[in-house]
PDB file of C-alpha atoms in Angstrom:
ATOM      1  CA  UNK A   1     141.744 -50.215  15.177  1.00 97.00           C
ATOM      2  CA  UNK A   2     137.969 -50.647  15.150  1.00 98.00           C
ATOM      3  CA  UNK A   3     135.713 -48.462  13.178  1.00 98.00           C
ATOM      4  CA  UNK A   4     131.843 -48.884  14.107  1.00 98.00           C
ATOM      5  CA  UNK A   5     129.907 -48.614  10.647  1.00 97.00           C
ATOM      6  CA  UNK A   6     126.515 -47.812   8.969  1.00 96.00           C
ATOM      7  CA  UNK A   7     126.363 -48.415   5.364  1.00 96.00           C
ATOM      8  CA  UNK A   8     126.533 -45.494   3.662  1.00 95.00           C
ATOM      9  CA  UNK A   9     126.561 -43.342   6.355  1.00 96.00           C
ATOM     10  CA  UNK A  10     129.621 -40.664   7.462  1.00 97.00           C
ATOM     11  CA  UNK A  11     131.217 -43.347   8.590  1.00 98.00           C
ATOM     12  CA  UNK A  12     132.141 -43.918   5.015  1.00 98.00           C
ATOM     13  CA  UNK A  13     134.552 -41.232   5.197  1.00 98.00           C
ATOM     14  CA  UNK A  14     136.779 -43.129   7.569  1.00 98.00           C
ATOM     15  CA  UNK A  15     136.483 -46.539   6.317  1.00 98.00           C
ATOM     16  CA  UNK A  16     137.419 -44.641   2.732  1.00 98.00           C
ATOM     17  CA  UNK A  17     140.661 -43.584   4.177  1.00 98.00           C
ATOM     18  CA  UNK A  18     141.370 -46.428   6.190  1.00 98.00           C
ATOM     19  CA  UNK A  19     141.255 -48.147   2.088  1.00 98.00           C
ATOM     20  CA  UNK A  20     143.192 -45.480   0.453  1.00 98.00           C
ATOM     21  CA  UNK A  21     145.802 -45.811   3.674  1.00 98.00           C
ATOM     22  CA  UNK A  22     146.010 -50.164   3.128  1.00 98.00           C
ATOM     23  CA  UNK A  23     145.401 -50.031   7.013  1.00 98.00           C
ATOM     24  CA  UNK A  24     144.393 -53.099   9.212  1.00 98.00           C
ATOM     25  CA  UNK A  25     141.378 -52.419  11.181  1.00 98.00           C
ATOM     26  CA  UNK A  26     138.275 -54.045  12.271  1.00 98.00           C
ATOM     27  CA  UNK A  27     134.737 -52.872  10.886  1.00 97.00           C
ATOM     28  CA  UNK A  28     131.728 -53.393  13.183  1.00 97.00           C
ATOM     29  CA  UNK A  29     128.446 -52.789  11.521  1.00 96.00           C
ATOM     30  CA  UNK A  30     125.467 -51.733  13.283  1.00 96.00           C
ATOM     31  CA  UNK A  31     122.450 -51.394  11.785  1.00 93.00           C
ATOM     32  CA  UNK A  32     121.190 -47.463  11.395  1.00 91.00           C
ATOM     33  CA  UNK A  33     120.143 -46.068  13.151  1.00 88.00           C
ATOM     34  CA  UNK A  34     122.035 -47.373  16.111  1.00 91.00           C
ATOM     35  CA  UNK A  35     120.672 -45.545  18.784  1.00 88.00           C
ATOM     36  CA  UNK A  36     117.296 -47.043  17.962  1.00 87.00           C
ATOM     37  CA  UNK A  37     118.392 -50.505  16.511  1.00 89.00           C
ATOM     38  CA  UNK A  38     121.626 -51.220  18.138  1.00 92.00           C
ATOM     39  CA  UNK A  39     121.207 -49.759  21.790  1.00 92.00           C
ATOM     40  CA  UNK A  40     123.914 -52.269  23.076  1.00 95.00           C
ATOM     41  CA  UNK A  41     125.982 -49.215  21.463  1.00 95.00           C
ATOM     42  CA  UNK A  42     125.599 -46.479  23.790  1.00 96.00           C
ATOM     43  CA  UNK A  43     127.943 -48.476  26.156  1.00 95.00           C
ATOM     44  CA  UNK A  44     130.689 -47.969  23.171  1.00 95.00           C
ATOM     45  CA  UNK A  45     129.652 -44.240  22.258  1.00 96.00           C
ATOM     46  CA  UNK A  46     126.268 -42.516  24.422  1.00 95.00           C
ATOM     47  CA  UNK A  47     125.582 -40.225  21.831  1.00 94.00           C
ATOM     48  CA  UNK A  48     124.901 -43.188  19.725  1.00 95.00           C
ATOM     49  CA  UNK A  49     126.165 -41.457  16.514  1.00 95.00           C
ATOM     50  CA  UNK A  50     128.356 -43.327  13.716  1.00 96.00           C
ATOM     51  CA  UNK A  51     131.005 -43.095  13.216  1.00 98.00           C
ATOM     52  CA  UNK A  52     133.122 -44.043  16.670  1.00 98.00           C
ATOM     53  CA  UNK A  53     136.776 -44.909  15.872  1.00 98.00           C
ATOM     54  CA  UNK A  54     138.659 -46.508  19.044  1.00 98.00           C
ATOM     55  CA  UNK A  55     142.118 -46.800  18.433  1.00 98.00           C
ATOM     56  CA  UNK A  56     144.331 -48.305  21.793  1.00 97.00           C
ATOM     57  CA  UNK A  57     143.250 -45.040  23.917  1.00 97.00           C
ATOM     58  CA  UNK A  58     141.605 -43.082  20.960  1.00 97.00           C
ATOM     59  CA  UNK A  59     138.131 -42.491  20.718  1.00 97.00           C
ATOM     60  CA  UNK A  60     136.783 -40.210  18.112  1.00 98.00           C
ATOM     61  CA  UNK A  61     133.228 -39.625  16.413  1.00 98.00           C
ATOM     62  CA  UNK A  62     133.482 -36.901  13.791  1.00 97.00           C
ATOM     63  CA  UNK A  63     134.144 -38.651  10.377  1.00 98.00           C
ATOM     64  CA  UNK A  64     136.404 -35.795   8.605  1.00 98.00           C
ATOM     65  CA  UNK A  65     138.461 -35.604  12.372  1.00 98.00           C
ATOM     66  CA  UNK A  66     139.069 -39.084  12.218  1.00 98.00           C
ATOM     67  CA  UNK A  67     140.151 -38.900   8.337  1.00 98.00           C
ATOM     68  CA  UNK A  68     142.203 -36.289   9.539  1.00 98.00           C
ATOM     69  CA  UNK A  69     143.750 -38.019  12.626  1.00 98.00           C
ATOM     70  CA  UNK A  70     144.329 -40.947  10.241  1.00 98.00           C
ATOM     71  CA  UNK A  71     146.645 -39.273   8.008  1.00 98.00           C
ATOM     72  CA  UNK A  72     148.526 -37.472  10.555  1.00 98.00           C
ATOM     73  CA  UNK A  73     149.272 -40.421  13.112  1.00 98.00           C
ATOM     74  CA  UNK A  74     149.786 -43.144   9.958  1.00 98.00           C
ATOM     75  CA  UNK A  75     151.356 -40.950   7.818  1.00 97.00           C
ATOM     76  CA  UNK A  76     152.946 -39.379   5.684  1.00 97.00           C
ATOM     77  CA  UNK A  77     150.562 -39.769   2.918  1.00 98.00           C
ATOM     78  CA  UNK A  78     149.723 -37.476  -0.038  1.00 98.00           C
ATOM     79  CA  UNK A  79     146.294 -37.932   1.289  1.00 98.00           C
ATOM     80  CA  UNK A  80     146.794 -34.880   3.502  1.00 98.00           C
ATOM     81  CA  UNK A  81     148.142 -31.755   2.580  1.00 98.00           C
ATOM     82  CA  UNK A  82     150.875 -30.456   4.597  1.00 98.00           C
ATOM     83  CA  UNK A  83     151.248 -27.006   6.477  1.00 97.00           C
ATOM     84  CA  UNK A  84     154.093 -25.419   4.130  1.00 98.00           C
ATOM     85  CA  UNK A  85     152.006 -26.628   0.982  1.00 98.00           C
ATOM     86  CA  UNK A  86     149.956 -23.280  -0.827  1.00 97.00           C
ATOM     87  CA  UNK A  87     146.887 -25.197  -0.423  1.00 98.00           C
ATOM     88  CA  UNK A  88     146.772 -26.193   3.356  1.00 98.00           C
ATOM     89  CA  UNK A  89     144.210 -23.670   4.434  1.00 98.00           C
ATOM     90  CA  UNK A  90     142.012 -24.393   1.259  1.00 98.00           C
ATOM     91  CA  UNK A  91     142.449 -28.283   2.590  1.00 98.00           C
ATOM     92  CA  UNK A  92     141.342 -27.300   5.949  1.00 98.00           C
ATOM     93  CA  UNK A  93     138.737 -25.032   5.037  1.00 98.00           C
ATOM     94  CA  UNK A  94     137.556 -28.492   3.260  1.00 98.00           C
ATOM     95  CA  UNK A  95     137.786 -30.463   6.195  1.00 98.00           C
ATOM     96  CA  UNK A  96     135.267 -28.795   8.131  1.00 98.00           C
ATOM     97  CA  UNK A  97     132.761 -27.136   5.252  1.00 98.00           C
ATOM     98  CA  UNK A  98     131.743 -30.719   4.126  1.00 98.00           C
ATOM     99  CA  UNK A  99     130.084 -31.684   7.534  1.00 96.00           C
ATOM    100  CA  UNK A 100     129.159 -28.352   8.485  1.00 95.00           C
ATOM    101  CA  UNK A 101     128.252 -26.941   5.205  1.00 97.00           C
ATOM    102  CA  UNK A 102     127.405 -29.713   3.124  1.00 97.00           C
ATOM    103  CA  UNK A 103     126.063 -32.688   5.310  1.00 97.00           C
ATOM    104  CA  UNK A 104     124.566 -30.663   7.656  1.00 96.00           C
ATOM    105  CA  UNK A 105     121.331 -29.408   5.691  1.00 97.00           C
ATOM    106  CA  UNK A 106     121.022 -32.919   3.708  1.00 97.00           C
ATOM    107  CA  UNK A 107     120.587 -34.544   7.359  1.00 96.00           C
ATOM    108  CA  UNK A 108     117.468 -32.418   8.054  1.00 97.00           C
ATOM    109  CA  UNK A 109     115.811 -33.383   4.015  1.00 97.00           C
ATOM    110  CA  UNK A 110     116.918 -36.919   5.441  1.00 96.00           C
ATOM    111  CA  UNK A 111     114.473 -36.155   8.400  1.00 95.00           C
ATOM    112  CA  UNK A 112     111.950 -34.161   7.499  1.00 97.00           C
ATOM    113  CA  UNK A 113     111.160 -36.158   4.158  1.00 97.00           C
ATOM    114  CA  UNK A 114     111.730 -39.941   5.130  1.00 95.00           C
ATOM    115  CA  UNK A 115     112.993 -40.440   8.402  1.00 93.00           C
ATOM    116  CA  UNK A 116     110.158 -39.086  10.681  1.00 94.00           C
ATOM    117  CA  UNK A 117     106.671 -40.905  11.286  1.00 94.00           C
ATOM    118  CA  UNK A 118     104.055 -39.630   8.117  1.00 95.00           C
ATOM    119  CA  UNK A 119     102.499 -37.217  11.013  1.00 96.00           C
ATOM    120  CA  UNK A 120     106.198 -35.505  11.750  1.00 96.00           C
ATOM    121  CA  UNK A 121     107.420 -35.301   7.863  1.00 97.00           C
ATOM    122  CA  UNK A 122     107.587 -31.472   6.987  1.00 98.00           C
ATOM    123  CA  UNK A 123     107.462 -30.842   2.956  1.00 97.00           C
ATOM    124  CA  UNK A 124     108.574 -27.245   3.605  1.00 97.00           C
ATOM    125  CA  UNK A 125     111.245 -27.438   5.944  1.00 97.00           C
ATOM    126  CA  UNK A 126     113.115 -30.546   3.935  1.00 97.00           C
ATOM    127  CA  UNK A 127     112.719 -28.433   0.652  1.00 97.00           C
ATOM    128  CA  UNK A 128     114.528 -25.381   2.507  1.00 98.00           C
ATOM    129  CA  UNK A 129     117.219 -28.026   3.536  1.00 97.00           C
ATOM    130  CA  UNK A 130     117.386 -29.058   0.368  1.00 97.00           C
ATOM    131  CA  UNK A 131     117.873 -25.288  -1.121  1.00 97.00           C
ATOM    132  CA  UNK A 132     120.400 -24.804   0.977  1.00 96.00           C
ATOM    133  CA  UNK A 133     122.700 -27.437   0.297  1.00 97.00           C
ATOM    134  CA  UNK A 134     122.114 -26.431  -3.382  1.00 97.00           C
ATOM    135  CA  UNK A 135     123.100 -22.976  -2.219  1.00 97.00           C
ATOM    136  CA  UNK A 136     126.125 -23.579  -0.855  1.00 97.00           C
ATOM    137  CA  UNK A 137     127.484 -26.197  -3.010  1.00 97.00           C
ATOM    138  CA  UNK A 138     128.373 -23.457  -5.206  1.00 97.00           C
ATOM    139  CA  UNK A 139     131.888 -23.525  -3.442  1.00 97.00           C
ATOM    140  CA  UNK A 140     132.593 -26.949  -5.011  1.00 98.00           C
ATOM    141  CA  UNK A 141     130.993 -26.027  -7.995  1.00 97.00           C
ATOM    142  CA  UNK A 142     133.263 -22.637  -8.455  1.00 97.00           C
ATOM    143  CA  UNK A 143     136.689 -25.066  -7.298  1.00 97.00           C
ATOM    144  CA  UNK A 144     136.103 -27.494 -10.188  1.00 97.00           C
ATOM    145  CA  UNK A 145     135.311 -24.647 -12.535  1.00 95.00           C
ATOM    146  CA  UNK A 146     138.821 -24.374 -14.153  1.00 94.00           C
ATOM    147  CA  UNK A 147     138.774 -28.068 -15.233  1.00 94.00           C
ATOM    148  CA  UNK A 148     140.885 -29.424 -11.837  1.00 96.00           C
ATOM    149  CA  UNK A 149     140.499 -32.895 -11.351  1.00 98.00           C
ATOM    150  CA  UNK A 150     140.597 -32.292  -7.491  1.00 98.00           C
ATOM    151  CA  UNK A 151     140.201 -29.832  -4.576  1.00 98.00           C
ATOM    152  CA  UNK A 152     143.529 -29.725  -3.660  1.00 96.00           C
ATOM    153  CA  UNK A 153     147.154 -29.676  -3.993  1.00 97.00           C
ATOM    154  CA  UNK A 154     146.671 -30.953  -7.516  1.00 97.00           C
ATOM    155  CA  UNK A 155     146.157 -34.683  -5.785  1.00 98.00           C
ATOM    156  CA  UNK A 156     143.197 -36.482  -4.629  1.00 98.00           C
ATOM    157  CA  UNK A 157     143.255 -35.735  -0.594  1.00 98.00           C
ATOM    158  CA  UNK A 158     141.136 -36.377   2.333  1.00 98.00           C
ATOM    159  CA  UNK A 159     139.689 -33.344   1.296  1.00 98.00           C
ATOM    160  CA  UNK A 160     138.361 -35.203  -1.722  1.00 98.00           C
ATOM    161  CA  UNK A 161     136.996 -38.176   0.606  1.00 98.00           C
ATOM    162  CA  UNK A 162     134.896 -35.865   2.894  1.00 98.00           C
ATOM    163  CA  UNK A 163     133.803 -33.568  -0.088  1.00 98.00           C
ATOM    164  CA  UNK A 164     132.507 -36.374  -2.262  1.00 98.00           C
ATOM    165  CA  UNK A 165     130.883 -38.797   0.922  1.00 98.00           C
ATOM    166  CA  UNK A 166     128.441 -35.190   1.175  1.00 98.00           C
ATOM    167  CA  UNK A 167     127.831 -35.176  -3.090  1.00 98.00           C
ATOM    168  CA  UNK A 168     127.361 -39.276  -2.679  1.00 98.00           C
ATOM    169  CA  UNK A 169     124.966 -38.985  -0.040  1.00 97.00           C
ATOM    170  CA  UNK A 170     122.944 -36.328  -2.124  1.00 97.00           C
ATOM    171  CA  UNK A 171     122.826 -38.635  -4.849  1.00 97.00           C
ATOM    172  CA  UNK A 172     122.613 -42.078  -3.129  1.00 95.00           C
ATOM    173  CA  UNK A 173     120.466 -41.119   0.066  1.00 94.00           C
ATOM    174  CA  UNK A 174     119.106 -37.809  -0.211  1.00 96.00           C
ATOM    175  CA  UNK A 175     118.099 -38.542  -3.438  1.00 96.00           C
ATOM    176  CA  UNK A 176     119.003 -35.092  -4.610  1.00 96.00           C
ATOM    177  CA  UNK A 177     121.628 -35.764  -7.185  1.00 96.00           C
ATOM    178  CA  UNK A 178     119.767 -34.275  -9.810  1.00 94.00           C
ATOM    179  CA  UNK A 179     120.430 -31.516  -9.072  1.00 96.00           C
ATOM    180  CA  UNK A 180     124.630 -31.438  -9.260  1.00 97.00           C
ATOM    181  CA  UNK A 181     125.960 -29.632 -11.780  1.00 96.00           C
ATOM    182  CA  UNK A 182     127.742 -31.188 -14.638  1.00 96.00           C
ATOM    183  CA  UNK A 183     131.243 -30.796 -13.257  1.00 96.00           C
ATOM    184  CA  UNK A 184     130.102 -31.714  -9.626  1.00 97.00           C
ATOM    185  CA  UNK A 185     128.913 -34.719 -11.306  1.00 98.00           C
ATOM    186  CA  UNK A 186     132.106 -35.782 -12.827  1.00 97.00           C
ATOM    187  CA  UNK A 187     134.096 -35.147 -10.125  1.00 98.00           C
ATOM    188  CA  UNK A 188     131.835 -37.252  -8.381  1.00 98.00           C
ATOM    189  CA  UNK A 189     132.217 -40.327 -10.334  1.00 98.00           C
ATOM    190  CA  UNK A 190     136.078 -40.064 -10.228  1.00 98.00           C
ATOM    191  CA  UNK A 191     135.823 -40.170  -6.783  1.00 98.00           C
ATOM    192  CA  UNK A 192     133.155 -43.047  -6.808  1.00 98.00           C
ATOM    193  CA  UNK A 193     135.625 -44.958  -9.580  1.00 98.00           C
ATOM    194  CA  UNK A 194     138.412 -45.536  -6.661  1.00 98.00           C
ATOM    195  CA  UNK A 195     139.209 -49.007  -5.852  1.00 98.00           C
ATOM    196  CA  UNK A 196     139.418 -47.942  -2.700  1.00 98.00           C
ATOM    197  CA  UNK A 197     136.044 -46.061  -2.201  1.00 98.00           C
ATOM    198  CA  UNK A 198     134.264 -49.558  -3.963  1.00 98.00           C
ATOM    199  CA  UNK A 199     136.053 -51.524  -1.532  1.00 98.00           C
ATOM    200  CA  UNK A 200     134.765 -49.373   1.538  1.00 98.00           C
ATOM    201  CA  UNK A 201     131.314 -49.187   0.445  1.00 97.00           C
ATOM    202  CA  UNK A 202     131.018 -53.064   0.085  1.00 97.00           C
ATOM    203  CA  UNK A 203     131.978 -53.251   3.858  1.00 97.00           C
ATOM    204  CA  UNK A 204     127.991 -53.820   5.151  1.00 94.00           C
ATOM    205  CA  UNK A 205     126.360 -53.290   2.031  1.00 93.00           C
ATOM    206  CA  UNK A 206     122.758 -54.878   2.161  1.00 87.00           C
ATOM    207  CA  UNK A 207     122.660 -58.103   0.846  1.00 75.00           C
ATOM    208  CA  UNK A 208     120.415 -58.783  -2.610  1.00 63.00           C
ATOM    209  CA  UNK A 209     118.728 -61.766  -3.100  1.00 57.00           C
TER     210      UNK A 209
END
């Protein structure tokens, strides 16, 4: 397997799971954004987005799909919840709130506050973003309130990967983290306390002289 790579970005989600799984695969990092900086890529994936997984005839670019495909196809693993489990649809529902829900808005503070020339940057639209991630990480925020240690299944899942990759990047890009609530924050730091997510962030990390 190869898994094309941006530090810290979604692709993070993937490479996580690939560390919790103890599979062999190949990283290839690009520098972000790729599109821009790496245009050799759109040969490999033309929307130029991270991640791109190719596995033999496999090609995916969604990060929680991929986490998802990973656990299905190199399974079984407690990392995914299974259909006659009580909390499958709560692990689904998961699955797909942490891009569309919870990455989503954080991508458009990413934009509006740092990414676009000085003349582009909009204070107002990043700070709506940026309410609305607040907004509606009061899911996460209402799951951790009886004291669980994770989302799901009384385990950490996938689930847990693709929920925590959205609360790092508020912290550690967005810049945001302030603003998580004391229990988001712990459950944040269990998640960050993995050997396996430490492992996958080192994979590209910038190099300090």
């Amino acid at each position: 397997m190869k898994l094309y790579h941006c530090y810290d970005a979604r692709s993070l989600r993937p490479l996580w799971t690939l560390e919790e799984m103890e599979l062999s695969y190949e990283p290839i990092v690009l520098p972000f954004p790729p599109r821009v900086r790496a245009k050799e890529y759109l040969a490999e994936n033309p929307l130029g987005t991270i991640p791109l997984l190719v596995d033999g005839d496999a090609r995916m670019t969604e990060s929680s799909g991929i986490c998802f495909y990973l656990t299905q196809k190199y399974g079984p693993t407690d990392l995914a919840v299974r259909p006659e489990e009580p909390d499958f649809a709560a692990f689904v529902n998961w699955l797909f709130f942490s891009d569309a829900t919870l990455t989503f808005p954080q991508t458009l503070v990413l934009r509006y506050r740092y990414f676009e020339t000085p003349e582009r940057r909009n204070a107002q639209i990043a700070a709506d973003y940026e309410t609305w991630f607040f907004a509606r990480l009061r899911a996460v925020e209402s799951a951790l309130a009886d004291g669980r240690e994770w989302l799901c299944a009384v385990r950490f899942t996938i689930a847990d990967i693709c929920i925590a990759y959205a609360l790092h990047l508020a912290d550690s890009g967005v810049r945001i983290g302030h603003g998580l609530s004391e229990n988001v924050r712990a459950y944040l730091e269990r998640a960050r306390a993995r050997p396996a997510f430490q492992r996958a962030r080192m994979v590209g990390a910038p190099v300090v002289s």
